[in-house]
Structure formats: C-alpha cells, structure tokens
Coordinates of C-alpha atoms in Angstrom, one line a residue:
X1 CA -34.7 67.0 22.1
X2 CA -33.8 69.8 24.9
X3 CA -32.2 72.8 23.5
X4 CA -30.7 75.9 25.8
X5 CA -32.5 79.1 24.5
X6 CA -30.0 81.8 23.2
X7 CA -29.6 83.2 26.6
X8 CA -28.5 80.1 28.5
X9 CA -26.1 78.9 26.3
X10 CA -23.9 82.5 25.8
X11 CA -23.8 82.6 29.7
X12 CA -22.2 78.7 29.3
X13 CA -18.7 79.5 28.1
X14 CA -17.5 75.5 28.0
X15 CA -20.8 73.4 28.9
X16 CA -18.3 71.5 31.1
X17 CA -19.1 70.1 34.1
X18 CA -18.3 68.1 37.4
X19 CA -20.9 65.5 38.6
X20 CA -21.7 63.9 41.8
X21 CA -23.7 60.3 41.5
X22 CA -25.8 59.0 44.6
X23 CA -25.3 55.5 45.2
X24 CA -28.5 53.5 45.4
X25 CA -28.3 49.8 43.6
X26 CA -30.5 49.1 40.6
X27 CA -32.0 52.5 40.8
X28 CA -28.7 54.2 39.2
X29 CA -30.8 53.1 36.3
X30 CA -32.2 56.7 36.7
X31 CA -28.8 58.6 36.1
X32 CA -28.8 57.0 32.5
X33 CA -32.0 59.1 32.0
X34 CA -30.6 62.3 33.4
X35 CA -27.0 62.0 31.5
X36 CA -29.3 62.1 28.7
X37 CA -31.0 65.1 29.0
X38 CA -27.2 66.9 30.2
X39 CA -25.6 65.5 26.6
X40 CA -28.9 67.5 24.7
X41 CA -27.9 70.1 26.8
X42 CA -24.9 70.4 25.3
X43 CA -23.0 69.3 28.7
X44 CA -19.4 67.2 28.8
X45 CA -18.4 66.0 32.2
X46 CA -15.0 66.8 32.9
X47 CA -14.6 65.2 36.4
X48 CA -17.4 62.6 38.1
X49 CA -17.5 60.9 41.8
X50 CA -20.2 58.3 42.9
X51 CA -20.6 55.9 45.6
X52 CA -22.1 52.3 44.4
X53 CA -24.6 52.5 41.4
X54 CA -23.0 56.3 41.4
X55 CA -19.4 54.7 40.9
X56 CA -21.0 52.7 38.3
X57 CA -22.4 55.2 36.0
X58 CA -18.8 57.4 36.8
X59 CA -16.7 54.6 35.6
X60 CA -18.9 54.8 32.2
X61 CA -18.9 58.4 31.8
X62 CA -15.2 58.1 32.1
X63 CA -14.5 55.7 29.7
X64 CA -16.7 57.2 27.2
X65 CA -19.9 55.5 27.4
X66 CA -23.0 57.8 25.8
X67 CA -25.9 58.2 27.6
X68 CA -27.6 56.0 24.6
X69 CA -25.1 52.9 25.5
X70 CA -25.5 53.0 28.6
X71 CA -29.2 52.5 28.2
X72 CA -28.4 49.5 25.8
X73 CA -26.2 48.1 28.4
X74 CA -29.0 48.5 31.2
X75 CA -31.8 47.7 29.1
X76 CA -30.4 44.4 27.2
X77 CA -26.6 44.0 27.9
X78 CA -26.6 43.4 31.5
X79 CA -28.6 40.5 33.0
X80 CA -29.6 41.7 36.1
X81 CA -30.2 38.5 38.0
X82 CA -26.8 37.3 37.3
X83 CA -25.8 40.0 39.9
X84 CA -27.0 37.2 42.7
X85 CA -24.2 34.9 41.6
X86 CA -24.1 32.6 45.1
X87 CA -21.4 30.3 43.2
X88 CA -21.2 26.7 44.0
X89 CA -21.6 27.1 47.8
X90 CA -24.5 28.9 47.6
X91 CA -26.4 26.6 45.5
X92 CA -26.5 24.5 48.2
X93 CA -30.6 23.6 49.5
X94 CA -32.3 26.0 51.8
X95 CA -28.4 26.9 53.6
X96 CA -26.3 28.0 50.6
X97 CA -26.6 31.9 50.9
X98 CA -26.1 30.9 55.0
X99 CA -23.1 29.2 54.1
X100 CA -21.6 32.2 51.9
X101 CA -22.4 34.6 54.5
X102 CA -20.6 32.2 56.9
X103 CA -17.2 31.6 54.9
X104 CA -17.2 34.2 52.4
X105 CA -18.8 37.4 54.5
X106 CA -21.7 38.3 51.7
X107 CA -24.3 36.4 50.2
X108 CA -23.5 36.8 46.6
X109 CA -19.9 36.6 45.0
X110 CA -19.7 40.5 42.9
X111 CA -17.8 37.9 40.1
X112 CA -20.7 38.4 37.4
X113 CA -20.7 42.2 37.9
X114 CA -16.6 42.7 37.8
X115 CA -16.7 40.7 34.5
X116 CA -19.1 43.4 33.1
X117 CA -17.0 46.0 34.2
X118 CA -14.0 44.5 32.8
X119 CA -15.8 43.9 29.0
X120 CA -17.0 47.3 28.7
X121 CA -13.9 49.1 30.0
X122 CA -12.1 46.7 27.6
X123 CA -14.3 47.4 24.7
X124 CA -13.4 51.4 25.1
X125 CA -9.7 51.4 25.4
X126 CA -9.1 48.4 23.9
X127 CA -7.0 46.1 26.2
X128 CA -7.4 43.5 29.4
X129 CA -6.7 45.7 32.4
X130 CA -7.8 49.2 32.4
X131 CA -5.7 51.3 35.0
X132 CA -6.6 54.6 36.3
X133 CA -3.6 56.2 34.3
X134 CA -5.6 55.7 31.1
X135 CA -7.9 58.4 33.2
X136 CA -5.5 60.7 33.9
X137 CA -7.0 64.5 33.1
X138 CA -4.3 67.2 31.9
X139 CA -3.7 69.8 35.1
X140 CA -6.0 73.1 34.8
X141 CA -4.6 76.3 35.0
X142 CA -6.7 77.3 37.8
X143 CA -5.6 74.4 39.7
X144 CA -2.9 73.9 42.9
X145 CA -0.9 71.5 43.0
X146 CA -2.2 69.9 45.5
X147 CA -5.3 70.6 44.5
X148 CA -4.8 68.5 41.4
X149 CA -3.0 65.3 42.9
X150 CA -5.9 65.3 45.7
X151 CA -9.0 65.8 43.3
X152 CA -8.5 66.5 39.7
X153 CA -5.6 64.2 38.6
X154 CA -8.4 61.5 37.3
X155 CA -11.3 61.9 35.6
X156 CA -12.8 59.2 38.0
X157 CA -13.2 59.1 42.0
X158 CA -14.7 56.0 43.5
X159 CA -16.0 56.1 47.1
X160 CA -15.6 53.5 49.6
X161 CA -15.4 52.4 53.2
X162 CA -12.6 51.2 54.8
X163 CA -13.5 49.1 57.2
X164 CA -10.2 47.8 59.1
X165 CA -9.0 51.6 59.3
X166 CA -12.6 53.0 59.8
X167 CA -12.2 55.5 57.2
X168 CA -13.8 56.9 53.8
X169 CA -11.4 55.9 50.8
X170 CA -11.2 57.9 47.6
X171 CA -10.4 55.2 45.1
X172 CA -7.5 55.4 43.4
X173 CA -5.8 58.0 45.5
X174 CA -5.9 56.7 49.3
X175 CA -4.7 53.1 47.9
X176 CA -1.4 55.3 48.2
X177 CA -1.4 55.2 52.1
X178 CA -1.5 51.5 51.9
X179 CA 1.7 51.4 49.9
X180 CA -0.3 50.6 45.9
X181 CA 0.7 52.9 43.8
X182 CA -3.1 55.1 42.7
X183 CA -2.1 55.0 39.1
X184 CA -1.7 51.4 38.9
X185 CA -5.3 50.5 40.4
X186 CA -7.8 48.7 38.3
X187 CA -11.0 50.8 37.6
X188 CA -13.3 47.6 37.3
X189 CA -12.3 46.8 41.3
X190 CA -12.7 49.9 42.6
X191 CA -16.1 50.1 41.1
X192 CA -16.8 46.8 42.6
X193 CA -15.7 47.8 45.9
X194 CA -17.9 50.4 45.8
X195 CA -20.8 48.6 45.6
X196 CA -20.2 45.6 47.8
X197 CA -22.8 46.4 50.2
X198 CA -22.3 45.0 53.1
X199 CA -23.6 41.0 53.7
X200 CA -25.2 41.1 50.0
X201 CA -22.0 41.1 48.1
X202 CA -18.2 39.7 49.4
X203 CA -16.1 42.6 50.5
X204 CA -12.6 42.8 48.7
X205 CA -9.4 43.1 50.7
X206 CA -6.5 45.7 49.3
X207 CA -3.1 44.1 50.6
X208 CA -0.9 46.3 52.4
X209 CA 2.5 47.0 51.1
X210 CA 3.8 49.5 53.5
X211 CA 4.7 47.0 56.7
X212 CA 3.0 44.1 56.0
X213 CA 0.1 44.3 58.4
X214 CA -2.3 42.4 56.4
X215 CA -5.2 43.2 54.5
X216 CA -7.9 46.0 54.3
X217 CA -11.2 45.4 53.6
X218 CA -13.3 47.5 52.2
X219 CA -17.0 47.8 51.2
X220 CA -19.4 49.8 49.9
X221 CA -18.8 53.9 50.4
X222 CA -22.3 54.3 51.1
X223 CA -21.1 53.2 54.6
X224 CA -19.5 56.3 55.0
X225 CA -20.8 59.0 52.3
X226 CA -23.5 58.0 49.6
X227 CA -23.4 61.7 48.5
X228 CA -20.2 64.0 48.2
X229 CA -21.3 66.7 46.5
X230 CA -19.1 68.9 47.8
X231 CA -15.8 66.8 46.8
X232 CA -15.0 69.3 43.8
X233 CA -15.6 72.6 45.4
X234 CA -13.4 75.6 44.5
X235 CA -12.1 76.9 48.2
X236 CA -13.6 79.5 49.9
X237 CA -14.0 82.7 47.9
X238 CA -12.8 81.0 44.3
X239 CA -14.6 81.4 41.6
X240 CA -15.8 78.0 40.5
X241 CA -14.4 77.3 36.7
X242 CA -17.3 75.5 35.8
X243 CA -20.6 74.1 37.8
X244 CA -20.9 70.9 39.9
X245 CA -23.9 69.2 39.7
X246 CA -25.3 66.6 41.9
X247 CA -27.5 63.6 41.1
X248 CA -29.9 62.4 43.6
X249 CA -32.3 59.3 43.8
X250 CA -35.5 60.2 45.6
X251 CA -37.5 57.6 47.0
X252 CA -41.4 58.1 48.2
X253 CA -41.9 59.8 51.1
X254 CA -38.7 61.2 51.1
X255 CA -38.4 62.8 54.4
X256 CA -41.4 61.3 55.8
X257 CA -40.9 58.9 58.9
X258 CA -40.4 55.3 58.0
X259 CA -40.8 52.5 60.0
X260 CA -38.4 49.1 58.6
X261 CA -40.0 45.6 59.7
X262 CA -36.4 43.6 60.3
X263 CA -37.1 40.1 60.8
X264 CA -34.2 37.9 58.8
X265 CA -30.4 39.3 58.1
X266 CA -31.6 39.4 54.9
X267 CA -33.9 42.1 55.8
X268 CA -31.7 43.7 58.0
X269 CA -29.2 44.1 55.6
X270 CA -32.3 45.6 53.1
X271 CA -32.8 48.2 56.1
X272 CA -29.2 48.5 56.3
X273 CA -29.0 49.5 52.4
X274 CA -31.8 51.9 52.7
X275 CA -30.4 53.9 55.5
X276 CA -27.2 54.4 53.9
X277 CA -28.9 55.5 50.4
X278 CA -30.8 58.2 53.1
X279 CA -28.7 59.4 55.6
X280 CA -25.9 61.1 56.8
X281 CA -24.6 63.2 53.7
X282 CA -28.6 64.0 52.4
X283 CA -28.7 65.7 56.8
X284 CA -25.7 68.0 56.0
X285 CA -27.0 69.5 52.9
X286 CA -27.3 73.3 53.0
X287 CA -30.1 75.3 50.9
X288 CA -27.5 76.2 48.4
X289 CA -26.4 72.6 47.7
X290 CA -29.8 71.6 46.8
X291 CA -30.0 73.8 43.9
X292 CA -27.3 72.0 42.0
X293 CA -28.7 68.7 42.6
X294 CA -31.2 66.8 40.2
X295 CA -33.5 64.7 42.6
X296 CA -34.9 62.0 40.5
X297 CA -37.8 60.0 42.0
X298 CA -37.3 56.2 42.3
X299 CA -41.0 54.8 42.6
X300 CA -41.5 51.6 44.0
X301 CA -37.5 50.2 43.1
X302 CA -35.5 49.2 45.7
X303 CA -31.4 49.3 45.5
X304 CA -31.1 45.4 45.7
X305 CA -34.3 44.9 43.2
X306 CA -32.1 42.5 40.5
X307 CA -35.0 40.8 39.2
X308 CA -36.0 43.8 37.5
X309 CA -37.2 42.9 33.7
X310 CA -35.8 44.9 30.5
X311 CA -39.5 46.9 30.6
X312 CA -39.6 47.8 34.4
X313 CA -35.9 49.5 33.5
X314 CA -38.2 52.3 30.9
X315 CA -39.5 53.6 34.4
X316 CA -36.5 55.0 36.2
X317 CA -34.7 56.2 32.8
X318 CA -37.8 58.1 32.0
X319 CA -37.5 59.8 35.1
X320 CA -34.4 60.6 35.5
X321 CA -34.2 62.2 32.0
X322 CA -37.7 64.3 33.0
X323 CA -36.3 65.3 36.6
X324 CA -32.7 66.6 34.8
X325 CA -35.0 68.0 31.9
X326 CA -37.0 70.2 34.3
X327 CA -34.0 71.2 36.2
X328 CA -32.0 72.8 33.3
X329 CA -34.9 74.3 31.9
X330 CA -34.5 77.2 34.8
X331 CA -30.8 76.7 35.8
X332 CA -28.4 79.6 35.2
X333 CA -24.6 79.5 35.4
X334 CA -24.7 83.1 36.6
X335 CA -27.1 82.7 39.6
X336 CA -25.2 79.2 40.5
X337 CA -21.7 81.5 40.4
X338 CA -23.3 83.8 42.3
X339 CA -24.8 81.5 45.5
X340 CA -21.5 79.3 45.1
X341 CA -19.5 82.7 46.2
X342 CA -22.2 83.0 49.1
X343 CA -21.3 80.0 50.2
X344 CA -17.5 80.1 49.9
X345 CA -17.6 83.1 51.8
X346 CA -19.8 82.0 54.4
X347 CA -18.2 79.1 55.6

C-alpha cells in the first residue's frame, strides 16, 4: 500500500482534489487502477469531469463507488458483451446491425449499459431515478457566483456533443439553454450520452422546451473534447484551492504516425473512435498541463474491445494503479502551486 512520506502529506492541507477522465471505451478500465492508488494516497475527489469511459468512472466517483467496487463491477458485475445489444432488429442474418444503423442511427441500442447505470446509482442513494440534485456540492468560500453555478454546483460534469447546435454540452448545466431544468436531469442519461459514439451506439435526443423546435441530438463528447483538463482552473493569477489532476489513456506509439486501413463503416467508425480518443484537446496541451496528468498506457485494447474476458480486465487496472503510483511518488502540491501561478499569469 502507497503511503505519502512525512513531507508530502504536511504540504497537503485537505488531500482534496479535482479530476479530469479521458474518454476512451473499455480502456477506462485503467482509471479504476489509478483511483486506487489516489484513495492510498489519502486523496478525496471533490469535483470530477470525463467524456465517455471518463463520464463513466465520474458518475461512480460521484455516487460513492471505491476504487475496490469499481473493480468488482468491471471485473465480474458488468458483462461486457451485453454492451453490443443489437435488439430484435439487429438479430436479423448477415443485415441486422445494417438495419440498425439504417433506422435507428447506431449499430447497437446503449439499453444494456443505461440499465447498469441505473442499478448502481440506485444501489447508492437508494431510489429509481437519481437526479443531479442528489450531486449538488455546498458553494466554497473561494468561489464566484458564477463561478459556482457554471462549474462547481455538482460534483459531476458530463461532456457531450451536440450535434443539431454544433456545440460542446456540459451535462447537466447547458440542458438549461434547451428549456430542462439542470437539476432535474438523470445522471444514468447523461453518462450514456456521453458515450454514444457515433454509428456504434444510438444517439439520444434532449427535447426542446424553449420554442418547440424539436429535438437535439447528442452523442459522444469526444466529438468535441475527449480531454478538458482545464475545465476547473482558478482564473488567471488565483491561487488554486486544491490540485487538478488529469487522467490520460496512452496508447502505443503515442505520437508516432499511424496509418488506419478503413475498408467497412464498421472500420471507419473504429478510425473515427481512435481519432477522437487522440486528437484535438491532447494538441493544445501546454508543458505545464502535462505535469498534472497521469498517462496510463493502454497496450494492445482498443475503446470498442467488449469482448474483453474478466482476466484480460487485470491488465489495464494494473497499469493504471502503477502509472498514478509512479506519478505521486514525486508530485508536490507546492511546485504544482507554483507552475499553476506561471501559467495563470502567462495567459
């Protein structure tokens, strides 16, 4: 078990912290590892954003869920296969996957995976429909008001693409421009928004109440940022109250060029997964930002890899918990206030 030496921990006045979770499919299996190692640290997340698998392993933090659950709930609870639930259409010979793309927009319903969501958020607060106003976080002292209803007002923050506006959602607080009141939102769908990558699972459509235009639909916020690490940043010159750490999944070769034979939708949309868990947000990163992040290395897993077996799941928790382990062995709050300020200043 990791300990922090005597040093580290009298230069940690609350242990707490914000976190940041990369989307990337079945490879979130890694963060499970890595939450480990934080809760040895002595570490309690106060607020967490992901995107996809990041949204997933949010939504768990937030409800309560110890890093030694959630690895029950990977390892045995969850049958990972179930996640390609085609339905009744789909079982249909040699076309059925065709036909759910054609009349349904995704090859797989998302059904089997909101049901999980909706058990284990039920089995920690204890009734059918778990709102984000169970997540509600007391305001800081530290914090603005607007400042607080923007970013800090719940524990959770769920990233997703809207794709009839064309814009990045923060789940539950932009369902607000679309006349649903943020408080009221499910947790279980807005995780499964987030992950609803797009052609492999059905996008869901939020109903507009503010003049009736219809409905938006929105997919997976990897579309649009995989990675916000920034999302919780004091403004420029603050102080930061406490650190914000960032959890990255690193595949092979990161950086390396990579050449994607696309021969079948189905591939295409495999290409399309892997460019999103890679792009745009991992390009903007600044020196500074990289030494808050964790980057765990995924192997030879893929995001949409659902056929993974209970033993190939050891792999990417082992990883993640050794990558986090190594990374708060040399991490200090006072060099992180320090560069943090640097930044602030600088930008």
């Amino acid at each position: 078990m990791h300990r922090l030496n005597s040093s580290q921990a009298n230069e940690r006045a609350s242990l707490r912290a914000d976190g940041v979770f990369e989307g990337g499919g079945v490879k979130g299996i890694a963060f499970v590892g890595a939450l480990q190692a934080f809760e040895e640290a002595g570490f309690r997340w106060q607020n967490v954003a992901g995107t996809s698998a990041g949204a997933v392993a949010s939504s768990l933090i937030a409800a309560g869920y110890t890093a030694a659950e959630m690895r029950e709930i990977m390892g045995t609870r969850v049958d990972f296969h179930k996640m390609m639930d085609a339905g009744a259409l789909g079982g249909v010979p040699l076309i059925g996957q065709w036909l759910n793309l054609l009349f349904h927009e995704g090859f797989y319903h998302g059904d089997y995976f909101l049901g999980v969501m909706r058990q284990l958020l039920r089995e920690k607060f204890g009734k059918e429909r778990v709102t984000f106003s169970d997540l509600i976080m007391p305001k800081e002292p530290t914090d603005s008001e607007e400042a607080y209803l923007s970013r800090f007002k719940y524990k959770l923050h769920v990233v997703a693409s809207n794709i009839t506006r064309n814009e990045l959602m923060i789940l539950p607080q932009d369902v607000a421009r679309l006349g649903v009141e943020p408080d009221d939102f499910e947790v279980a769908l807005a995780v499964r928004i987030s992950i609803s990558i797009p052609y492999f699972f059905m996008p869901l459509k939020i109903a507009e109440r503010t003049n009736n235009r219809g409905s938006h639909w929105v997919v997976d916020g990897g579309l649009l940022s995989n990675f916000p690490i920034r999302y919780f940043d004091s403004p420029p010159g603050a102080t930061p109250p406490w650190p914000t750490f960032g959890l990255l999944l690193r595949e092979p070769n990161a950086g390396q060029p990579h050449f994607e034979r696309i021969r079948s939708l189905i591939s295409m949309t495999r290409a399309m997964v892997r460019t999103m868990n890679t792009a745009h947000d991992r390009k903007a990163l600044e020196e500074a930002d990289l030494k808050r992040i964790i980057k765990i290395p995924t192997g030879k897993y893929s995001a949409t890899d659902f056929d993974l077996t209970p033993a190939d799941r050891d792999w990417p928790y082992e990883s993640g918990y050794r990558a986090a382990r190594e990374f708060l062995d040399s991490w200090s709050w006072r060099e992180y206030v320090a560069e943090r300020q640097a930044v602030t200043t600088e930008r």
